[in-house]
Amino acid sequence: MLVAMARKAAQDDPLAPVTLAVGQEELLLDRAVQEVVAAAKASDADTDVRDLTPDQLQPGTLAELTSPSLFAERKVVVVRNAQDLSADTVKDVKAYLASPAEEITLVLLHAGGAKGKGLLDAARKAGAREVACPRMTKPADRLAFVRGEFRAAGRSATPEACQALVDAVGSDLRELASAVSQLVADVEGTIDEAIVGRYYTGRAEASSFTVADRAVEGRAAEALEALRWSLATGVVPVLITSALAQGVRAIGKLQSARGGRPGDLARELGMPPWKIDRVRQQMRGWTPDGVAVALRAVAEADAGVKGGGDDPEYVLEKAVVTIARAARSRGRA
């Protein structure tokens, strides 16, 4: 009983010697890090925070970072993508887990799964505090997330309002969290569906995925209209190129796949069954050459919005038009 209580207390303590954040949802992983850093800085405002990627954590680096200090300063060492650490560095981390240093909190961010599982198992065996950060792929999960955000903010929102917000904003957790924060800051009392409608009417039509859907369907004018509205409402250009890439790649994947039921294809291609049905509808005018042309257009647009071009809006418009034309390539063949 006492052992169980002690274990639970350690799991609830952000300043536990080791925190293991497991999953692929970037927002939740970042929040796990922020929680630890905030607790450390509340304990010691001068806490030193080191946020490292696998290439920055070479063999011997962890020992150097966690070696005793003359000033006994508190330190947080964050290791991102721990599943990608080299074998020698993994040995260092496992050795550290056996005897963690005082005043130091190690935060391991791990995607979960088979890659790097030895480190994951070692951290769990060592009693690391674990934070689940699963990717939220189901609409019900995103709805639960929105409800949780309102509860955490101490505010009331009707079930219809939560659903309307998910429908309007989409699947990106950062955007959903931001939308909840805005409503909480701007609106007093219970948040209902009408309030969400006033704030976010048209947001779904302006989403990056709507731009991509219209483009791969060959509906250039509608894609351009959604693109301009999307940019005007503050959607980041790189999210649009990402959505375009996903849309075109899905067409290419389904073209090259063997025929079969949506469930079978979903397992083969790593897509949900409902998306298989949608992509089948979208791919009617496509040819393999059209997919190749569209992928080149997406690559050029991605480079352009990341600094390779002077006008991201023009770069995106050019890509959307090229993709929409490629979507009708079968009819011109």
Coordinates of C-alpha atoms in Angstrom, one line a residue:
M1 CA 0.0 0.0 0.0
L2 CA 2.7 2.5 1.0
V3 CA 4.8 1.5 -2.1
A4 CA 1.8 2.1 -4.3
M5 CA 1.1 5.5 -2.7
A6 CA 4.8 6.5 -3.1
R7 CA 4.7 5.5 -6.8
K8 CA 1.6 7.5 -7.4
A9 CA 3.1 10.5 -5.7
A10 CA 6.1 10.2 -8.0
Q11 CA 3.9 10.0 -11.0
D12 CA 2.2 13.2 -10.0
D13 CA 5.4 15.2 -9.3
P14 CA 6.7 17.2 -12.3
L15 CA 10.1 17.3 -10.5
A16 CA 10.5 13.5 -10.4
P17 CA 14.1 12.7 -11.4
V18 CA 12.9 11.4 -14.8
T19 CA 9.8 12.2 -16.8
L20 CA 9.0 10.0 -19.8
A21 CA 6.6 11.6 -22.3
V22 CA 5.4 8.9 -24.8
G23 CA 3.6 9.5 -28.0
Q24 CA 3.5 11.5 -31.2
E25 CA 1.2 14.4 -30.5
E26 CA 3.5 17.4 -30.6
L27 CA 1.3 19.7 -28.5
L28 CA 1.0 17.2 -25.7
L29 CA 4.8 16.5 -25.8
D30 CA 5.5 20.2 -25.6
R31 CA 3.1 20.6 -22.7
A32 CA 4.8 17.8 -20.8
V33 CA 8.1 19.6 -21.2
Q34 CA 6.5 23.0 -20.2
E35 CA 5.0 21.5 -17.1
V36 CA 8.4 20.2 -15.9
V37 CA 10.2 23.4 -16.7
A38 CA 7.5 25.6 -15.0
A39 CA 7.7 23.4 -11.8
A40 CA 11.5 23.6 -11.9
K41 CA 11.5 27.4 -12.3
A42 CA 8.9 27.8 -9.5
S43 CA 11.4 25.9 -7.3
D44 CA 14.4 27.8 -8.6
A45 CA 14.0 30.8 -10.9
D46 CA 17.6 30.3 -12.1
T47 CA 17.0 26.7 -13.4
D48 CA 19.1 25.9 -16.4
V49 CA 17.1 24.3 -19.2
R50 CA 18.9 22.3 -21.9
D51 CA 16.6 21.2 -24.8
L52 CA 18.4 18.7 -27.0
T53 CA 17.9 16.7 -30.2
P54 CA 19.5 13.3 -30.7
D55 CA 22.3 14.7 -32.8
Q56 CA 23.2 17.1 -30.0
L57 CA 23.4 14.4 -27.4
Q58 CA 26.6 12.6 -28.2
P59 CA 28.2 9.8 -26.1
G60 CA 29.5 11.5 -22.9
T61 CA 27.2 14.6 -23.3
L62 CA 24.7 13.5 -20.7
A63 CA 27.4 12.8 -18.1
E64 CA 28.8 16.2 -18.7
L65 CA 25.4 17.9 -18.4
T66 CA 24.5 16.0 -15.2
S67 CA 27.9 16.2 -13.4
P68 CA 27.8 17.8 -10.0
S69 CA 28.1 21.6 -9.9
L70 CA 29.8 23.7 -7.3
F71 CA 26.7 25.8 -7.1
A72 CA 24.2 22.9 -6.9
E73 CA 22.1 24.5 -9.5
R74 CA 18.8 23.0 -10.6
K75 CA 18.8 21.8 -14.2
V76 CA 16.2 20.4 -16.6
V77 CA 17.6 18.3 -19.5
V78 CA 15.1 17.6 -22.3
V79 CA 15.9 14.9 -24.8
R80 CA 13.6 15.0 -27.9
N81 CA 13.0 12.0 -30.2
A82 CA 14.8 9.7 -27.7
Q83 CA 13.9 6.7 -30.0
D84 CA 16.5 8.1 -32.4
L85 CA 19.5 8.2 -30.1
S86 CA 22.6 6.3 -31.1
A87 CA 23.4 3.0 -29.4
D88 CA 26.3 4.5 -27.4
T89 CA 24.2 7.4 -26.2
V90 CA 21.4 5.0 -25.2
K91 CA 23.9 3.2 -23.0
D92 CA 24.7 6.6 -21.3
V93 CA 21.1 7.3 -20.7
K94 CA 20.4 3.8 -19.2
A95 CA 23.4 4.2 -16.9
Y96 CA 22.1 7.6 -15.8
L97 CA 18.6 6.1 -15.1
A98 CA 20.2 3.7 -12.6
S99 CA 21.5 6.6 -10.6
P100 CA 19.9 10.0 -11.4
A101 CA 21.6 13.1 -10.1
E102 CA 20.0 15.4 -7.5
E103 CA 18.6 18.7 -8.5
I104 CA 18.4 17.5 -12.1
T105 CA 15.2 16.5 -14.0
L106 CA 15.6 14.4 -17.1
V107 CA 12.8 14.6 -19.6
L108 CA 12.8 11.9 -22.3
L109 CA 10.4 12.4 -25.3
H110 CA 9.8 9.1 -27.0
A111 CA 7.5 8.3 -29.9
G112 CA 6.6 4.9 -28.6
G113 CA 6.5 1.8 -30.8
A114 CA 9.3 -0.6 -31.6
K115 CA 12.1 1.8 -32.4
G116 CA 14.2 2.5 -29.3
K117 CA 12.0 0.3 -27.2
G118 CA 14.9 -0.8 -25.1
L119 CA 15.3 2.7 -23.7
L120 CA 11.6 3.0 -23.2
D121 CA 11.5 -0.2 -21.2
A122 CA 14.5 0.9 -19.2
A123 CA 13.0 4.2 -18.2
R124 CA 9.8 2.5 -17.1
K125 CA 11.7 -0.1 -15.1
A126 CA 13.6 2.7 -13.4
G127 CA 10.3 4.2 -12.2
A128 CA 10.2 7.2 -14.5
R129 CA 7.1 9.4 -14.2
E130 CA 5.2 8.8 -17.5
V131 CA 3.0 11.2 -19.4
A132 CA 0.9 9.8 -22.3
C133 CA 0.9 12.0 -25.4
P134 CA -0.9 9.8 -28.0
R135 CA -1.7 11.2 -31.5
M136 CA -5.4 12.1 -31.6
T137 CA -6.7 10.6 -34.8
K138 CA -10.3 10.0 -33.9
P139 CA -13.0 12.8 -33.9
A140 CA -14.1 11.6 -30.5
D141 CA -10.6 12.1 -29.1
R142 CA -10.5 15.6 -30.4
L143 CA -13.9 16.3 -29.0
A144 CA -12.8 15.0 -25.6
F145 CA -9.7 17.2 -25.8
V146 CA -11.7 20.4 -26.4
R147 CA -14.0 19.5 -23.5
G148 CA -10.9 19.0 -21.3
E149 CA -9.5 22.4 -22.4
F150 CA -12.6 24.2 -21.3
R151 CA -12.7 22.3 -18.0
A152 CA -9.0 23.1 -17.4
A153 CA -9.8 26.8 -18.0
G154 CA -12.6 26.6 -15.4
R155 CA -15.2 27.4 -18.1
S156 CA -18.5 25.8 -19.2
A157 CA -19.2 25.0 -22.9
T158 CA -22.2 23.1 -24.2
P159 CA -21.7 19.8 -26.0
E160 CA -23.0 21.4 -29.2
A161 CA -20.4 24.2 -28.8
C162 CA -17.5 21.7 -28.4
Q163 CA -18.6 19.8 -31.5
A164 CA -19.1 23.0 -33.5
L165 CA -15.6 24.1 -32.6
V166 CA -14.1 20.7 -33.7
D167 CA -16.0 20.9 -36.9
A168 CA -14.9 24.4 -37.6
V169 CA -11.3 24.4 -36.6
G170 CA -10.3 20.9 -37.7
S171 CA -7.9 18.3 -36.4
D172 CA -4.9 20.3 -35.4
L173 CA -4.6 20.3 -31.6
R174 CA -2.7 23.5 -31.4
E175 CA -5.4 25.3 -33.3
L176 CA -8.1 23.8 -31.2
A177 CA -6.3 24.8 -28.0
S178 CA -5.8 28.3 -29.3
A179 CA -9.5 28.5 -30.3
V180 CA -10.6 27.5 -26.8
S181 CA -8.2 30.1 -25.3
Q182 CA -9.6 32.8 -27.5
L183 CA -13.2 32.0 -26.6
V184 CA -12.3 31.8 -22.9
A185 CA -10.6 35.2 -23.0
D186 CA -13.3 36.9 -25.0
V187 CA -16.6 35.5 -23.8
E188 CA -18.2 35.5 -20.4
G189 CA -20.6 32.8 -19.2
T190 CA -21.4 29.5 -20.9
I191 CA -20.0 29.1 -24.4
D192 CA -22.7 27.8 -26.7
E193 CA -23.0 26.8 -30.4
A194 CA -24.1 30.3 -31.5
I195 CA -21.0 31.9 -30.0
V196 CA -18.7 29.4 -31.7
G197 CA -20.6 30.1 -35.0
R198 CA -20.0 33.9 -34.6
Y199 CA -16.2 33.4 -34.1
Y200 CA -15.5 30.6 -36.5
T201 CA -18.1 30.7 -39.3
G202 CA -16.1 30.0 -42.5
R203 CA -13.1 28.7 -40.6
A204 CA -13.6 25.1 -41.8
E205 CA -13.9 26.3 -45.4
A206 CA -10.7 28.2 -45.0
S207 CA -8.7 25.3 -43.5
S208 CA -5.6 24.0 -45.2
F209 CA -7.1 20.7 -45.8
T210 CA -10.1 22.2 -47.6
V211 CA -7.7 24.0 -49.9
A212 CA -6.0 20.7 -50.6
D213 CA -9.3 18.9 -51.1
R214 CA -10.5 21.4 -53.7
A215 CA -7.2 21.4 -55.5
V216 CA -6.9 17.6 -55.9
E217 CA -10.5 17.5 -57.0
G218 CA -9.6 19.8 -59.9
R219 CA -11.7 22.7 -58.6
A220 CA -9.2 25.5 -59.1
A221 CA -11.4 28.5 -58.5
E222 CA -12.8 27.1 -55.3
A223 CA -9.3 26.1 -54.1
L224 CA -8.0 29.6 -54.8
E225 CA -10.9 31.2 -53.0
A226 CA -10.3 28.9 -49.9
L227 CA -6.5 29.6 -50.1
R228 CA -7.0 33.4 -50.1
W229 CA -9.5 33.2 -47.2
S230 CA -7.2 30.8 -45.3
L231 CA -4.2 33.2 -45.6
A232 CA -6.3 36.2 -44.7
T233 CA -7.4 34.5 -41.5
G234 CA -3.9 33.7 -40.4
V235 CA -3.3 30.1 -41.5
V236 CA 0.5 29.5 -41.7
P237 CA 1.6 28.8 -45.4
V238 CA 3.6 25.8 -44.4
L239 CA 0.5 24.1 -43.1
I240 CA -1.1 24.6 -46.5
T241 CA 1.8 23.0 -48.4
S242 CA 1.8 20.1 -45.9
A243 CA -1.9 19.6 -46.6
L244 CA -1.4 19.8 -50.4
A245 CA 1.4 17.2 -50.1
Q246 CA -0.8 14.8 -48.1
G247 CA -3.6 15.2 -50.6
V248 CA -1.4 14.4 -53.6
R249 CA 0.5 11.6 -51.9
A250 CA -2.8 9.9 -50.9
I251 CA -3.8 10.0 -54.6
G252 CA -0.5 8.4 -55.6
K253 CA -0.7 5.7 -52.8
L254 CA -4.2 4.7 -53.8
Q255 CA -3.3 4.6 -57.5
S256 CA -0.4 2.2 -56.9
A257 CA -2.3 0.0 -54.4
R258 CA -4.0 -3.3 -55.2
G259 CA -7.8 -3.1 -55.4
G260 CA -9.8 -4.2 -52.3
R261 CA -12.2 -3.2 -49.6
P262 CA -11.6 0.1 -47.8
G263 CA -10.7 -1.7 -44.6
D264 CA -8.0 -3.8 -46.4
L265 CA -6.6 -0.8 -48.2
A266 CA -6.7 1.3 -45.0
R267 CA -4.4 -1.3 -43.3
E268 CA -2.1 -1.5 -46.3
L269 CA -1.8 2.3 -46.8
G270 CA -2.1 3.5 -43.2
M271 CA -5.2 5.6 -43.9
P272 CA -8.6 5.4 -42.1
P273 CA -11.3 3.7 -44.2
W274 CA -13.3 6.9 -44.6
K275 CA -10.3 8.6 -46.2
I276 CA -10.0 5.7 -48.7
D277 CA -13.5 6.4 -49.8
R278 CA -12.8 10.1 -50.1
V279 CA -9.6 9.7 -52.0
R280 CA -11.3 7.2 -54.4
Q281 CA -13.7 10.0 -55.3
Q282 CA -10.9 12.5 -55.7
M283 CA -8.6 10.4 -57.9
R284 CA -10.9 9.9 -60.9
G285 CA -9.2 12.4 -63.1
W286 CA -5.6 11.6 -62.1
T287 CA -2.8 9.9 -64.0
P288 CA 0.6 8.8 -62.7
D289 CA 2.2 11.6 -64.7
G290 CA -0.3 14.0 -63.1
V291 CA 0.7 12.9 -59.6
A292 CA 4.4 13.4 -60.5
V293 CA 3.7 17.0 -61.8
A294 CA 1.7 17.8 -58.7
L295 CA 4.4 16.5 -56.3
R296 CA 7.0 18.7 -58.0
A297 CA 4.6 21.7 -57.6
V298 CA 4.2 20.9 -53.9
A299 CA 8.0 20.6 -53.4
E300 CA 8.5 24.0 -55.2
A301 CA 5.8 25.6 -53.1
D302 CA 7.2 24.2 -49.9
A303 CA 10.7 25.6 -50.7
G304 CA 9.1 28.9 -51.6
V305 CA 7.1 29.4 -48.4
K306 CA 10.2 28.4 -46.3
G307 CA 12.3 31.2 -47.7
G308 CA 13.0 30.2 -51.3
G309 CA 10.5 32.7 -52.7
D310 CA 9.6 36.3 -52.1
D311 CA 5.8 36.0 -52.2
P312 CA 4.4 32.9 -50.4
E313 CA 0.8 33.8 -51.6
Y314 CA 1.9 33.7 -55.3
V315 CA 3.9 30.5 -54.7
L316 CA 0.8 28.8 -53.2
E317 CA -1.5 30.0 -55.9
K318 CA 0.8 28.6 -58.6
A319 CA 0.9 25.3 -56.8
V320 CA -2.9 25.1 -56.4
V321 CA -3.5 25.8 -60.0
T322 CA -0.9 23.3 -61.1
I323 CA -2.4 20.6 -58.9
A324 CA -5.9 21.3 -60.1
R325 CA -4.8 21.0 -63.7
A326 CA -3.0 17.8 -62.9
A327 CA -6.2 16.5 -61.4
R328 CA -7.9 16.7 -64.8
S329 CA -4.9 15.2 -66.7
R330 CA -6.8 12.0 -67.6
G331 CA -9.5 14.0 -69.4
R332 CA -6.8 15.7 -71.5
A333 CA -4.9 12.6 -72.3

